[in-house]
Amino acid sequence: MTEKEPLLVLVGPTASGKSSLALRAAERLGGEIVSADSVQVYRRFDVGSGKPSLAERERVPHHLIDVVEPGDAMDAARWARLAEDAIVAIRSRGKVPIVCGGTYLWVRALLLGLVPAPPADDAIRARHAATAESEGRGALHAELARVDPESARKLAPNDFVRVSRALEVHELTGKPLSAWHEAHGFRERRHAARLVGVHWSKEALSARIVDRARQMLDTGFIDEVRALVADGHGESRAMSAVGYRQVKDALGRGAVDRDALLDEIVRATRVFARRQRTWLRNEPVTWLPPDDAATFAG
């Protein structure tokens, strides 16, 4: 694979085996992995993000993991710039860049660019955070449904970061974010890309989600979140991610009922996986059966 050939991008819902596929492909192709995961960029968010182990990172170089502190911000625009730099550097070494992750907004930002909407406004975001705290995240989603129903249909009520951003754009410009998206059109590709994912039946993926959530709880997920909250990172953007939010809420209620928490994480993860499949529905993804993925060589 040369620089002129399509960029290999491994996508798919959570628990589908993207990371394992990336490791195998990188070893067979002589590649390096660029993580497209909006939680793995944060230091200390390890267990619940499914972050590759140190041993795996020694096997294959990984980029854009542990990039920022828990209290810092990372958005799609910043990540896309960093990813672009990483891809150029990887190719300069004669290696193959392999983008891997489930944060499809970030992948789209890399491949197609971003809508030229206004930058973040700290005062507006602080006001939205206060509203979410006093009235619940549903109140912000209800307001978004009033001013930008198309964006509201695409966003979960609990997705504070994206709901807040959509409201912010409307407040700053008087124009719905969905209208900005329509005008942009995402028609000019910055990278030709070959999108590949592993296809599981709904039943098999659901079972994998349960196994993944149970393994996280078995390997210190609760203690990880407890330590992050104790150190003042309970409001980190990454703490709103699926899994982290459920553990944090359980800790806030007092004694943790592990079985009930497992059920909460699994339910939220299944919803998130459905959303990820929806994002990719109209994309030209090559879906590999699990047996083919096990021998995938790029």
Coordinates of C-alpha atoms in Angstrom, one line a residue:
M1 CA 0.0 0.0 0.0
T2 CA 1.4 3.4 -1.0
E3 CA 0.6 6.9 -0.2
K4 CA -1.6 7.1 -3.3
E5 CA -3.6 4.1 -2.3
P6 CA -6.7 4.4 -0.1
L7 CA -6.3 5.0 3.6
L8 CA -7.2 1.9 5.5
V9 CA -9.9 2.7 8.1
L10 CA -11.3 0.0 10.5
V11 CA -14.7 0.9 11.7
G12 CA -17.8 -0.7 13.2
P13 CA -19.8 -0.9 16.5
T14 CA -18.2 -1.3 19.9
A15 CA -17.2 -4.8 20.8
S16 CA -17.0 -5.9 17.2
G17 CA -13.2 -6.5 17.3
K18 CA -11.8 -3.4 15.6
S19 CA -8.7 -3.3 17.8
S20 CA -7.8 -6.9 17.3
L21 CA -8.3 -6.5 13.5
A22 CA -6.1 -3.4 13.5
L23 CA -3.3 -5.3 15.3
R24 CA -3.4 -8.2 12.9
A25 CA -3.5 -5.9 9.9
A26 CA -0.7 -3.7 11.2
E27 CA 1.6 -6.7 11.8
R28 CA 0.9 -8.1 8.4
L29 CA 1.2 -4.9 6.5
G30 CA 4.0 -3.2 8.4
G31 CA 1.6 -0.6 9.7
E32 CA 1.0 1.7 12.6
I33 CA -2.3 2.4 14.2
V34 CA -4.0 5.8 14.5
S35 CA -6.7 5.6 17.2
A36 CA -10.0 7.3 16.4
D37 CA -11.5 6.9 19.9
S38 CA -12.8 9.9 21.8
V39 CA -12.1 8.4 25.2
Q40 CA -8.7 6.7 24.5
V41 CA -7.2 10.1 23.8
Y42 CA -7.5 10.8 27.6
R43 CA -4.9 9.7 30.1
R44 CA -6.2 7.5 32.9
F45 CA -9.4 6.5 31.0
D46 CA -8.0 3.0 30.4
V47 CA -10.2 0.1 31.4
G48 CA -13.6 1.5 30.3
S49 CA -12.3 2.7 27.0
G50 CA -10.8 -0.7 26.0
K51 CA -7.5 1.0 25.6
P52 CA -4.8 -1.2 24.0
S53 CA -2.5 -2.6 26.6
L54 CA 1.1 -1.6 26.9
A55 CA 2.1 -5.0 25.4
E56 CA -0.1 -4.4 22.4
R57 CA 1.4 -0.9 21.9
E58 CA 4.8 -2.5 22.0
R59 CA 3.8 -5.0 19.3
V60 CA 2.6 -2.2 17.0
P61 CA 3.0 1.6 17.4
H62 CA -0.2 3.4 18.3
H63 CA -0.9 7.1 17.9
L64 CA -3.4 9.5 19.5
I65 CA -3.7 7.4 22.7
D66 CA -3.1 9.2 26.1
V67 CA -2.8 12.6 24.3
V68 CA -4.5 14.8 26.8
E69 CA -5.2 15.1 30.5
P70 CA -8.7 14.3 31.8
G71 CA -9.5 17.9 32.3
D72 CA -8.5 19.0 28.8
A73 CA -10.7 19.2 25.8
M74 CA -10.3 17.2 22.5
D75 CA -12.7 17.8 19.7
A76 CA -13.0 16.4 16.1
A77 CA -11.2 19.3 14.5
R78 CA -8.2 19.1 16.8
W79 CA -8.1 15.3 16.5
A80 CA -8.3 15.4 12.7
R81 CA -5.3 17.8 12.6
L82 CA -3.3 15.5 14.9
A83 CA -4.4 12.4 12.9
E84 CA -3.3 14.1 9.7
D85 CA 0.2 14.8 11.2
A86 CA 0.4 11.2 12.4
I87 CA -0.5 9.8 9.0
V88 CA 2.1 11.9 7.2
A89 CA 4.8 10.8 9.7
I90 CA 3.9 7.1 9.4
R91 CA 4.1 7.3 5.6
S92 CA 7.4 9.1 5.8
R93 CA 8.8 6.0 7.6
G94 CA 7.6 3.8 4.8
K95 CA 4.9 2.3 7.1
V96 CA 1.1 1.9 6.5
P97 CA -1.2 4.1 8.5
I98 CA -4.3 2.3 9.8
V99 CA -7.0 4.4 11.3
C100 CA -9.1 2.4 13.9
G101 CA -11.9 3.6 16.1
G102 CA -15.6 3.9 16.7
T103 CA -15.9 7.7 17.0
Y104 CA -17.2 8.1 13.5
L105 CA -17.6 11.9 13.7
W106 CA -13.9 12.1 14.1
V107 CA -13.3 9.7 11.2
R108 CA -15.6 11.7 9.0
A109 CA -13.7 14.9 10.0
L110 CA -10.5 13.3 8.8
L111 CA -11.9 12.0 5.6
L112 CA -14.3 14.8 4.6
G113 CA -13.4 17.8 6.7
L114 CA -15.7 19.6 9.1
V115 CA -18.6 22.1 8.8
P116 CA -17.2 25.6 9.1
A117 CA -19.4 26.5 12.1
P118 CA -18.2 29.0 14.7
P119 CA -15.8 27.9 17.4
A120 CA -16.8 26.9 20.9
D121 CA -18.1 29.5 23.4
D122 CA -17.2 28.7 27.0
A123 CA -19.9 30.9 28.5
I124 CA -22.6 29.1 26.5
R125 CA -21.2 25.7 27.3
A126 CA -21.1 26.6 31.0
R127 CA -24.7 27.7 30.9
H128 CA -25.7 24.4 29.2
A129 CA -23.8 22.4 31.8
A130 CA -25.7 24.3 34.6
T131 CA -29.0 23.6 32.9
A132 CA -28.1 19.9 32.6
E133 CA -27.2 19.8 36.2
S134 CA -30.4 21.5 37.4
E135 CA -33.0 20.3 34.9
G136 CA -31.4 17.2 33.4
R137 CA -29.9 16.6 30.0
G138 CA -33.4 15.9 28.6
A139 CA -34.2 19.6 29.0
L140 CA -31.3 20.5 26.6
H141 CA -32.4 17.9 24.1
A142 CA -36.0 19.2 24.3
E143 CA -34.8 22.7 23.4
L144 CA -32.7 21.3 20.6
A145 CA -35.8 19.5 19.3
R146 CA -37.6 22.8 19.2
V147 CA -34.9 24.8 17.3
D148 CA -33.2 22.0 15.3
P149 CA -35.5 18.9 15.1
E150 CA -33.3 17.1 12.5
S151 CA -30.2 17.3 14.8
A152 CA -32.3 16.2 17.8
R153 CA -33.5 13.1 16.0
K154 CA -29.9 12.0 15.4
L155 CA -28.6 12.7 19.0
A156 CA -29.4 10.8 22.2
P157 CA -30.9 12.9 25.0
N158 CA -27.9 11.9 27.2
D159 CA -25.3 13.0 24.7
F160 CA -24.6 16.3 26.4
V161 CA -21.5 17.2 24.4
R162 CA -23.1 17.0 21.0
V163 CA -26.5 18.3 22.1
S164 CA -24.8 21.3 23.7
R165 CA -22.7 21.9 20.5
A166 CA -25.8 21.8 18.3
L167 CA -27.6 24.3 20.6
E168 CA -24.4 26.5 20.7
V169 CA -24.2 26.7 16.9
H170 CA -27.8 27.8 16.7
E171 CA -27.4 30.4 19.5
L172 CA -24.3 31.8 17.9
T173 CA -25.5 31.9 14.3
G174 CA -29.3 31.6 14.3
K175 CA -28.9 28.7 11.9
P176 CA -29.5 25.1 12.9
L177 CA -26.5 22.8 12.8
S178 CA -28.4 20.5 10.5
A179 CA -28.5 23.4 8.0
W180 CA -24.8 23.9 8.3
H181 CA -24.3 20.2 7.6
E182 CA -26.6 20.3 4.5
A183 CA -24.7 23.3 3.1
H184 CA -21.4 21.7 3.6
G185 CA -22.5 18.4 2.1
F186 CA -19.3 16.5 3.0
R187 CA -18.7 16.2 -0.8
E188 CA -14.9 16.9 -1.0
R189 CA -12.9 14.0 0.3
R190 CA -9.6 14.8 1.9
H191 CA -8.6 11.1 1.8
A192 CA -9.6 8.3 -0.4
A193 CA -10.5 5.6 2.2
R194 CA -11.0 1.9 2.3
L195 CA -13.5 1.2 5.2
V196 CA -13.4 -2.3 6.7
G197 CA -15.3 -3.7 9.6
V198 CA -16.2 -7.1 11.2
H199 CA -19.9 -8.1 10.8
W200 CA -21.5 -10.0 13.6
S201 CA -25.1 -11.0 13.9
K202 CA -27.1 -8.9 16.4
E203 CA -27.2 -11.8 18.8
A204 CA -23.5 -12.4 18.6
L205 CA -22.6 -8.7 19.0
S206 CA -25.0 -8.5 22.0
A207 CA -23.2 -11.4 23.7
R208 CA -19.8 -9.8 23.0
I209 CA -21.0 -6.6 24.5
V210 CA -22.0 -8.5 27.7
D211 CA -18.6 -10.2 27.8
R212 CA -16.8 -6.9 27.3
A213 CA -18.7 -5.1 30.0
R214 CA -18.2 -8.0 32.5
Q215 CA -14.5 -8.1 31.7
M216 CA -14.2 -4.3 32.4
L217 CA -15.9 -4.7 35.7
D218 CA -13.6 -7.6 36.6
T219 CA -10.5 -5.6 35.8
G220 CA -11.0 -2.5 37.8
F221 CA -13.4 -0.3 36.0
I222 CA -15.2 0.8 39.1
D223 CA -12.0 1.6 40.9
E224 CA -10.8 3.6 37.9
V225 CA -13.9 5.8 37.8
R226 CA -13.8 6.2 41.6
A227 CA -10.2 7.5 41.4
L228 CA -11.0 9.8 38.6
V229 CA -13.9 11.3 40.4
A230 CA -11.9 11.6 43.7
D231 CA -9.3 13.6 41.7
G232 CA -11.8 16.0 40.4
H233 CA -12.4 14.6 37.0
G234 CA -16.0 13.7 37.4
E235 CA -17.0 16.4 34.8
S236 CA -14.3 15.4 32.3
R237 CA -15.8 15.2 28.8
A238 CA -14.7 11.6 28.7
M239 CA -16.8 10.8 31.8
S240 CA -20.0 11.2 29.7
A241 CA -18.9 8.2 27.5
V242 CA -21.0 5.0 27.6
G243 CA -19.9 2.9 30.6
Y244 CA -18.2 5.7 32.4
R245 CA -21.4 7.6 32.9
Q246 CA -23.1 4.5 34.3
V247 CA -20.3 3.7 36.7
K248 CA -20.1 7.3 37.9
D249 CA -23.9 7.5 38.5
A250 CA -23.8 4.2 40.4
L251 CA -21.0 5.5 42.6
G252 CA -23.0 8.6 43.3
R253 CA -25.9 6.5 44.6
G254 CA -23.7 4.9 47.2
A255 CA -23.1 1.1 47.5
V256 CA -22.7 -0.3 44.0
D257 CA -24.9 -3.2 42.9
R258 CA -22.6 -4.8 40.5
D259 CA -25.2 -6.9 38.7
A260 CA -27.5 -3.9 38.2
L261 CA -24.5 -1.8 37.0
L262 CA -23.6 -4.5 34.5
D263 CA -27.1 -4.4 33.1
E264 CA -27.0 -0.6 32.9
I265 CA -23.7 -0.6 31.0
V266 CA -24.9 -3.4 28.6
R267 CA -28.1 -1.6 27.8
A268 CA -26.4 1.7 27.2
T269 CA -23.7 0.0 25.1
R270 CA -26.3 -1.8 22.9
V271 CA -28.0 1.6 22.2
F272 CA -24.6 3.1 21.3
A273 CA -23.8 0.2 19.0
R274 CA -27.0 0.7 17.2
R275 CA -26.2 4.3 16.7
Q276 CA -22.8 3.4 15.4
R277 CA -24.3 1.0 12.9
T278 CA -26.7 3.7 11.8
W279 CA -23.8 6.1 11.2
L280 CA -22.2 3.6 8.9
R281 CA -25.3 2.4 7.1
N282 CA -24.8 4.5 4.0
E283 CA -21.0 4.2 4.0
P284 CA -19.1 1.9 1.6
V285 CA -17.9 -0.4 4.3
T286 CA -16.5 -3.9 3.4
W287 CA -18.0 -6.0 6.1
L288 CA -15.9 -9.1 6.9
P289 CA -17.4 -12.3 8.5
P290 CA -15.5 -13.1 11.7
D291 CA -13.6 -16.0 10.1
D292 CA -12.4 -13.8 7.3
A293 CA -11.5 -11.0 9.7
A294 CA -9.3 -13.5 11.6
T295 CA -7.1 -13.9 8.5
F296 CA -7.4 -10.3 7.2
A297 CA -4.2 -9.1 5.7
G298 CA -5.3 -5.7 4.4

